[in-house]
């Protein structure tokens, strides 16, 4: 008995062809590390999957003086193994090398993670902290959105059903201190904290412990970890009770800020 | 009924061509179509690792990978490790270190370890632990498994 519901599989070779196939019932497909799981649970019943793996331009990574960018078909593992990415943005390598497990890293993609807006994502808080943006392509043309605005809730983004995220762009900022800390005892983090310091400003983004990422920004040394922990919207689940999550969020924000202090 | 997809895949060195429903997972293809039961199925959520096989040398969860995604690529499973009746060094090391009891998780652990040692022939203990984090054993315990991988690395390739 097949474990997945029936669907058609499209394997387009161009971006235009792929975008032309998308609809609320025809979903973009890459590694399937979230989509196929949701389909097995019958949470999603798409008519077809539009496989992006054959589209060459979605599989590229670029590192310039000013930014790191990668397409939506680039897997976690490809980025971890990319020495140029590691040299330009070691925090990205560190975080992706600890996403899910090694098999998830082989098949899954940061863009897929972002488009699912998984509340326990490591990728989303990091991208928000780094000021990343996404380039989208739809039937009516393209647009760019800051990741901070793109993710609007648990499993919710501003992406329209006929739009495709083409790439992610992360600006490189000389002299910026970057930290990511997480508490994880099982397959998903209890809390993940991304923190950056640049130009006299600290920016902290908390993921996983609340249902949506929380962003706090203040002059360096002025963020109050307990106040940030007070802003999250935690739920009781297998990664901890709401009360516990609030407590460890305060602890991990404090530790992340201390690491920023030490890195100066 | 959805349109079938044609796949042309090399499995443990043997070329296999089939026409399948798109929804066929790689694990279902291996077990149900080819009768290769060495690859196990358990959590079906990419968490436990018992279904691990290698595609072009990289480990994937075959329970949640479409067989169609193996099209044109090279798949390796636990059945392909022993050569001419000689166990693979990792298989021998798992026996020598008592790294299995019920054995259900063993093919997954060994395939994960094959991927590690081919990429990094002399891993540290921490590197082995990190690499195997996504595999679950519920009876033997992890220490003998990690010892077995380190032992195989020490002995070198066959």
XYZ file of C-alpha atoms in Angstrom:
422
model
C 0.000 0.000 0.000
C 1.647 3.259 -1.066
C 2.099 5.624 1.851
C 1.623 8.838 -0.142
C -1.603 10.068 -1.743
C -1.720 10.153 -5.550
C -0.275 13.113 -7.444
C 1.112 14.052 -10.826
C 4.819 14.852 -11.087
C 6.028 17.644 -13.374
C 9.723 18.022 -14.089
C 10.102 21.384 -15.821
C 13.464 22.547 -17.129
C 12.875 26.296 -17.127
C 11.741 28.801 -14.527
C 8.917 30.120 -16.736
C 7.609 26.618 -17.303
C 7.658 25.941 -13.538
C 5.926 29.194 -12.612
C 3.286 28.518 -15.270
C 2.397 25.233 -13.585
C 1.955 26.585 -10.044
C -1.455 26.968 -8.413
C -2.996 26.314 -4.977
C -3.198 22.627 -6.017
C 0.143 22.440 -7.851
C 3.021 22.935 -5.440
C 6.738 23.528 -5.883
C 8.783 20.469 -4.870
C 12.450 20.176 -3.928
C 13.746 17.842 -1.204
C 10.332 16.953 0.169
C 11.643 16.948 3.751
C 8.523 18.847 4.859
C 6.119 18.554 1.920
C 6.129 14.755 1.619
C 5.707 14.434 5.390
C 2.679 16.737 5.308
C 1.266 14.760 2.367
C 1.736 11.467 4.184
C -0.269 12.905 7.097
C -2.897 14.011 4.517
C -2.429 17.603 5.716
C -1.757 18.506 2.073
C -3.311 16.818 -0.973
C -1.812 18.572 -4.006
C -2.912 17.581 -7.506
C 0.665 17.821 -8.680
C 4.217 18.489 -7.566
C 6.367 20.782 -9.680
C 9.914 19.482 -9.263
C 12.483 22.290 -9.279
C 15.588 20.095 -9.368
C 15.924 20.185 -13.139
C 16.023 23.992 -13.364
C 19.677 24.923 -13.658
C 19.417 28.559 -12.568
C 17.787 27.566 -9.252
C 20.826 25.455 -8.367
C 23.416 28.228 -8.292
C 25.260 29.861 -5.384
C 27.083 33.181 -5.628
C 29.454 34.864 -3.221
C 30.404 38.463 -3.998
C 32.009 41.261 -1.992
C 28.604 42.391 -0.818
C 26.359 39.343 -0.570
C 25.883 35.588 -0.498
C 23.001 34.383 -2.656
C 21.679 30.952 -3.487
C 18.817 29.511 -5.494
C 15.822 27.604 -4.211
C 17.190 24.252 -5.419
C 20.404 24.584 -3.379
C 20.423 22.084 -0.516
C 21.642 22.695 3.021
C 24.517 20.324 2.377
C 25.658 22.036 -0.826
C 25.985 25.288 1.129
C 27.748 23.604 4.066
C 30.271 22.070 1.661
C 30.841 25.354 -0.202
C 34.183 26.757 0.964
C 33.479 30.232 -0.440
C 30.232 30.435 1.556
C 32.043 29.208 4.671
C 34.726 31.868 4.289
C 32.277 34.707 3.653
C 29.517 33.759 6.110
C 30.666 31.096 8.603
C 27.518 31.530 10.702
C 25.412 30.193 7.794
C 27.619 27.101 7.491
C 27.408 26.524 11.244
C 23.618 26.768 11.327
C 22.958 24.651 8.209
C 25.379 21.957 9.419
C 23.038 21.534 12.394
C 19.658 21.642 10.641
C 17.605 18.462 11.210
C 20.043 15.644 10.519
C 22.501 14.765 7.798
C 19.827 13.210 5.550
C 17.593 16.265 5.878
C 20.636 18.368 4.952
C 21.277 16.213 1.856
C 17.751 16.580 0.481
C 16.290 19.708 2.075
C 16.838 23.340 1.197
C 16.929 26.576 3.184
C 14.366 28.027 0.769
C 11.974 25.135 1.372
C 12.356 25.652 5.091
C 11.627 29.338 4.635
C 8.588 28.793 2.396
C 7.080 26.327 4.853
C 7.602 28.941 7.597
C 8.182 26.088 9.998
C 7.963 27.662 13.499
C 10.907 25.548 14.704
C 13.178 26.640 11.867
C 16.821 27.484 12.546
C 17.096 29.107 9.139
C 14.401 31.770 9.527
C 15.679 33.555 12.669
C 19.199 33.562 11.224
C 18.068 35.013 7.884
C 16.019 37.703 9.649
C 18.954 38.640 11.895
C 21.274 38.887 8.882
C 18.831 41.128 7.001
C 18.264 38.605 4.192
C 15.715 38.996 1.421
C 14.019 36.695 -1.084
C 13.499 37.200 -4.814
C 10.179 35.851 -6.042
C 8.911 35.176 -9.543
C 5.230 34.982 -10.390
C 3.091 34.959 -13.497
C 2.997 38.767 -13.341
C 6.732 39.291 -12.872
C 9.107 39.467 -9.961
C 9.385 41.089 -6.563
C 11.759 41.171 -3.608
C 10.762 40.858 0.048
C 12.694 41.064 3.308
C 12.562 37.677 5.066
C 11.332 39.537 8.152
C 8.218 40.618 6.208
C 7.922 37.424 4.147
C 7.224 35.171 7.154
C 3.922 36.290 8.659
C 2.986 33.422 10.959
C 3.361 29.739 11.708
C 3.374 27.985 8.294
C 2.382 31.300 6.658
C 4.262 33.594 4.280
C 3.284 36.335 1.842
C 4.115 34.035 -1.093
C 1.156 33.700 -3.460
C 0.214 30.240 -4.790
C 1.485 31.119 -8.277
C 4.757 32.577 -7.005
C 8.069 30.831 -6.633
C 10.979 31.895 -4.432
C 13.868 31.997 -6.872
C 16.690 32.902 -4.505
C 17.749 34.202 -1.122
C 20.180 37.082 -0.764
C 22.150 37.703 2.421
C 24.091 40.979 2.644
C 27.699 40.742 3.857
C 28.574 43.427 6.385
C 32.238 43.926 7.322
C 32.788 44.019 11.061
C 29.384 42.568 11.964
C 29.460 40.093 14.879
C 27.138 37.131 14.326
C 26.050 34.458 16.805
C 23.541 31.586 16.684
C 22.799 29.480 19.749
C 20.186 26.801 20.174
C 18.894 24.348 22.725
C 17.979 21.054 21.125
C 17.645 17.606 22.668
C 15.456 15.976 20.008
C 14.938 16.517 16.303
C 13.690 20.079 16.624
C 15.054 22.987 18.681
C 13.353 24.199 21.865
C 14.776 27.655 21.214
C 17.140 29.194 18.656
C 18.627 32.666 19.070
C 20.352 34.617 16.303
C 22.150 37.776 17.424
C 24.149 40.331 15.476
C 26.014 43.487 16.484
C 26.993 46.171 14.031
C 27.293 49.951 14.094
C 26.465 50.206 17.787
C 23.200 48.272 17.428
C 22.314 44.782 18.671
C 19.645 42.759 16.933
C 18.285 39.530 18.402
C 15.848 37.153 16.688
C 14.297 34.327 18.681
C 12.920 31.282 16.876
C 11.350 27.924 17.806
C 10.204 28.739 21.360
C 7.318 30.925 20.127
C 4.940 30.361 17.233
C 6.507 33.227 15.273
C 10.024 34.721 15.401
C 10.466 37.657 17.777
C 12.807 40.479 16.796
C 14.410 42.864 19.305
C 16.739 45.711 18.434
C 18.475 48.262 20.672
C 21.751 50.148 21.068
C 24.555 47.696 21.918
C 24.294 46.261 25.411
C 20.734 47.491 25.957
C 18.620 44.456 25.049
C 16.955 42.943 28.136
C 16.839 39.118 27.773
C 13.908 38.778 30.174
C 11.896 41.363 28.242
C 12.598 39.481 24.956
C 11.491 36.217 26.605
C 8.291 38.015 27.633
C 7.507 38.758 23.972
C 7.443 35.179 22.677
C 4.169 33.290 22.220
C 5.026 29.796 23.469
C 2.851 26.685 23.370
C 3.254 23.501 25.392
C 4.664 20.768 23.143
C 7.246 17.983 23.024
C 10.110 20.478 23.154
C 8.922 21.840 26.517
C 6.152 23.572 28.437
C 5.337 27.199 27.675
C 6.776 28.242 31.041
C 10.019 26.318 30.414
C 10.373 27.782 26.927
C 10.026 31.305 28.289
C 12.700 30.607 30.868
C 15.250 29.055 28.477
C 14.570 31.799 25.930
C 15.752 34.346 28.509
C 18.834 32.246 29.238
C 19.755 31.749 25.568
C 19.227 35.410 24.680
C 21.506 36.357 27.573
C 24.160 33.863 26.432
C 23.954 35.022 22.810
C 24.399 38.645 23.880
C 27.349 37.642 26.095
C 28.958 35.928 23.080
C 28.513 39.101 21.028
C 30.238 40.988 23.838
C 33.115 38.429 23.832
C 33.516 38.510 20.054
C 34.357 42.216 20.069
C -4.758 7.565 -11.898
C -1.715 9.792 -12.235
C 0.672 9.576 -15.160
C 3.444 7.059 -14.467
C 7.080 8.139 -14.505
C 9.947 6.236 -16.048
C 13.082 5.794 -14.016
C 16.505 4.496 -14.970
C 18.554 3.961 -11.859
C 21.678 2.056 -10.887
C 21.220 0.047 -7.695
C 24.341 -1.484 -6.159
C 25.962 -1.387 -9.589
C 23.015 -2.894 -11.488
C 20.985 -0.816 -13.871
C 17.221 -1.001 -13.298
C 14.564 0.554 -15.527
C 10.971 0.761 -14.332
C 7.775 2.694 -14.824
C 6.219 3.744 -11.542
C 3.496 5.825 -9.967
C 5.030 9.197 -8.996
C 4.052 8.634 -5.378
C 6.252 5.529 -5.035
C 8.910 6.168 -2.426
C 12.421 4.856 -2.901
C 11.949 2.552 0.120
C 8.724 1.136 -1.360
C 10.469 0.628 -4.695
C 13.405 -1.194 -3.110
C 11.291 -3.382 -0.827
C 8.089 -4.015 -2.772
C 9.277 -3.946 -6.399
C 12.806 -5.293 -6.030
C 12.386 -7.428 -2.905
C 15.350 -5.777 -1.208
C 14.299 -5.865 2.430
C 17.619 -4.785 3.935
C 16.369 -1.200 3.890
C 13.900 -0.848 6.774
C 10.967 1.494 7.349
C 9.971 2.931 10.703
C 9.160 6.557 11.570
C 8.488 7.740 7.996
C 9.325 11.277 9.146
C 13.069 11.565 8.380
C 13.828 11.205 12.061
C 14.934 7.630 12.850
C 17.311 6.771 9.989
C 16.489 3.061 9.520
C 15.633 3.665 5.848
C 18.974 5.329 5.016
C 20.394 4.601 1.568
C 22.983 6.515 -0.442
C 22.158 8.423 -3.601
C 25.326 9.417 -5.445
C 27.176 8.803 -2.179
C 25.004 11.041 0.008
C 22.673 9.634 2.682
C 18.907 10.140 2.273
C 15.783 8.874 4.023
C 14.423 6.500 1.369
C 10.992 6.401 3.091
C 10.492 10.058 2.223
C 12.378 10.268 -1.063
C 10.498 9.676 -4.298
C 11.842 6.820 -6.390
C 11.538 9.315 -9.262
C 14.223 11.416 -7.575
C 16.690 8.554 -7.989
C 16.223 8.671 -11.771
C 19.586 8.781 -13.534
C 21.471 8.346 -10.281
C 23.326 5.703 -8.331
C 21.677 4.148 -5.274
C 23.556 2.041 -2.754
C 21.891 -0.092 -0.088
C 23.082 -2.433 2.652
C 22.799 -5.355 0.207
C 25.565 -3.863 -1.920
C 28.248 -3.655 0.759
C 29.624 -7.191 1.062
C 31.860 -8.100 -1.874
C 32.452 -11.739 -2.959
C 31.297 -13.036 0.420
C 33.576 -10.635 2.332
C 31.809 -8.319 4.732
C 32.394 -4.598 4.373
C 34.796 -3.331 7.102
C 31.892 -1.495 8.760
C 29.764 -4.656 8.854
C 32.680 -6.577 10.408
C 33.345 -3.784 12.911
C 29.663 -3.765 13.993
C 29.960 -7.498 14.744
C 33.321 -7.131 16.500
C 32.135 -4.265 18.699
C 28.737 -5.849 19.521
C 27.104 -2.790 17.932
C 23.733 -4.470 17.357
C 21.131 -6.435 19.254
C 17.812 -6.554 17.417
C 19.529 -5.187 14.312
C 16.608 -3.204 12.934
C 18.491 0.103 12.958
C 21.769 -1.444 11.779
C 21.430 -1.079 7.980
C 20.648 2.616 8.462
C 23.550 3.203 10.829
C 25.944 1.348 8.544
C 24.860 3.227 5.415
C 25.208 6.541 7.283
C 28.673 5.466 8.414
C 29.658 4.427 4.865
C 28.842 7.965 3.705
C 30.902 9.436 6.536
C 34.009 7.289 6.016
C 34.003 7.806 2.261
C 33.980 11.554 2.820
C 36.163 11.613 5.925
C 38.218 8.400 6.344
C 39.604 9.380 9.769
C 36.795 11.113 11.689
C 37.097 12.159 15.324
C 34.671 10.707 17.861
C 32.773 14.023 17.883
C 32.481 13.956 14.079
C 31.044 10.423 14.216
C 28.530 11.467 16.894
C 27.467 14.539 14.918
C 27.087 12.553 11.700
C 24.967 9.855 13.374
C 22.777 12.249 15.370
C 19.813 11.575 13.120
C 19.797 7.793 13.678
C 17.960 6.150 16.535
C 18.833 2.873 18.259
C 16.502 1.692 20.980
C 18.312 -1.353 22.339
C 22.071 -1.491 21.872
C 22.988 2.026 22.915
C 25.155 4.370 20.960
C 28.600 3.758 22.436
C 29.327 0.437 20.733
C 27.976 1.846 17.458
C 30.334 4.817 17.625
C 33.184 2.491 18.653
C 32.438 0.297 15.614
C 32.612 3.231 13.206
C 35.900 4.380 14.734
C 37.238 0.816 14.587
C 36.360 0.510 10.904
C 38.033 3.865 10.237
C 41.143 2.700 12.081
C 41.328 -0.518 10.049
C 40.995 1.456 6.817
C 39.185 0.556 3.586
C 39.046 -3.068 2.429
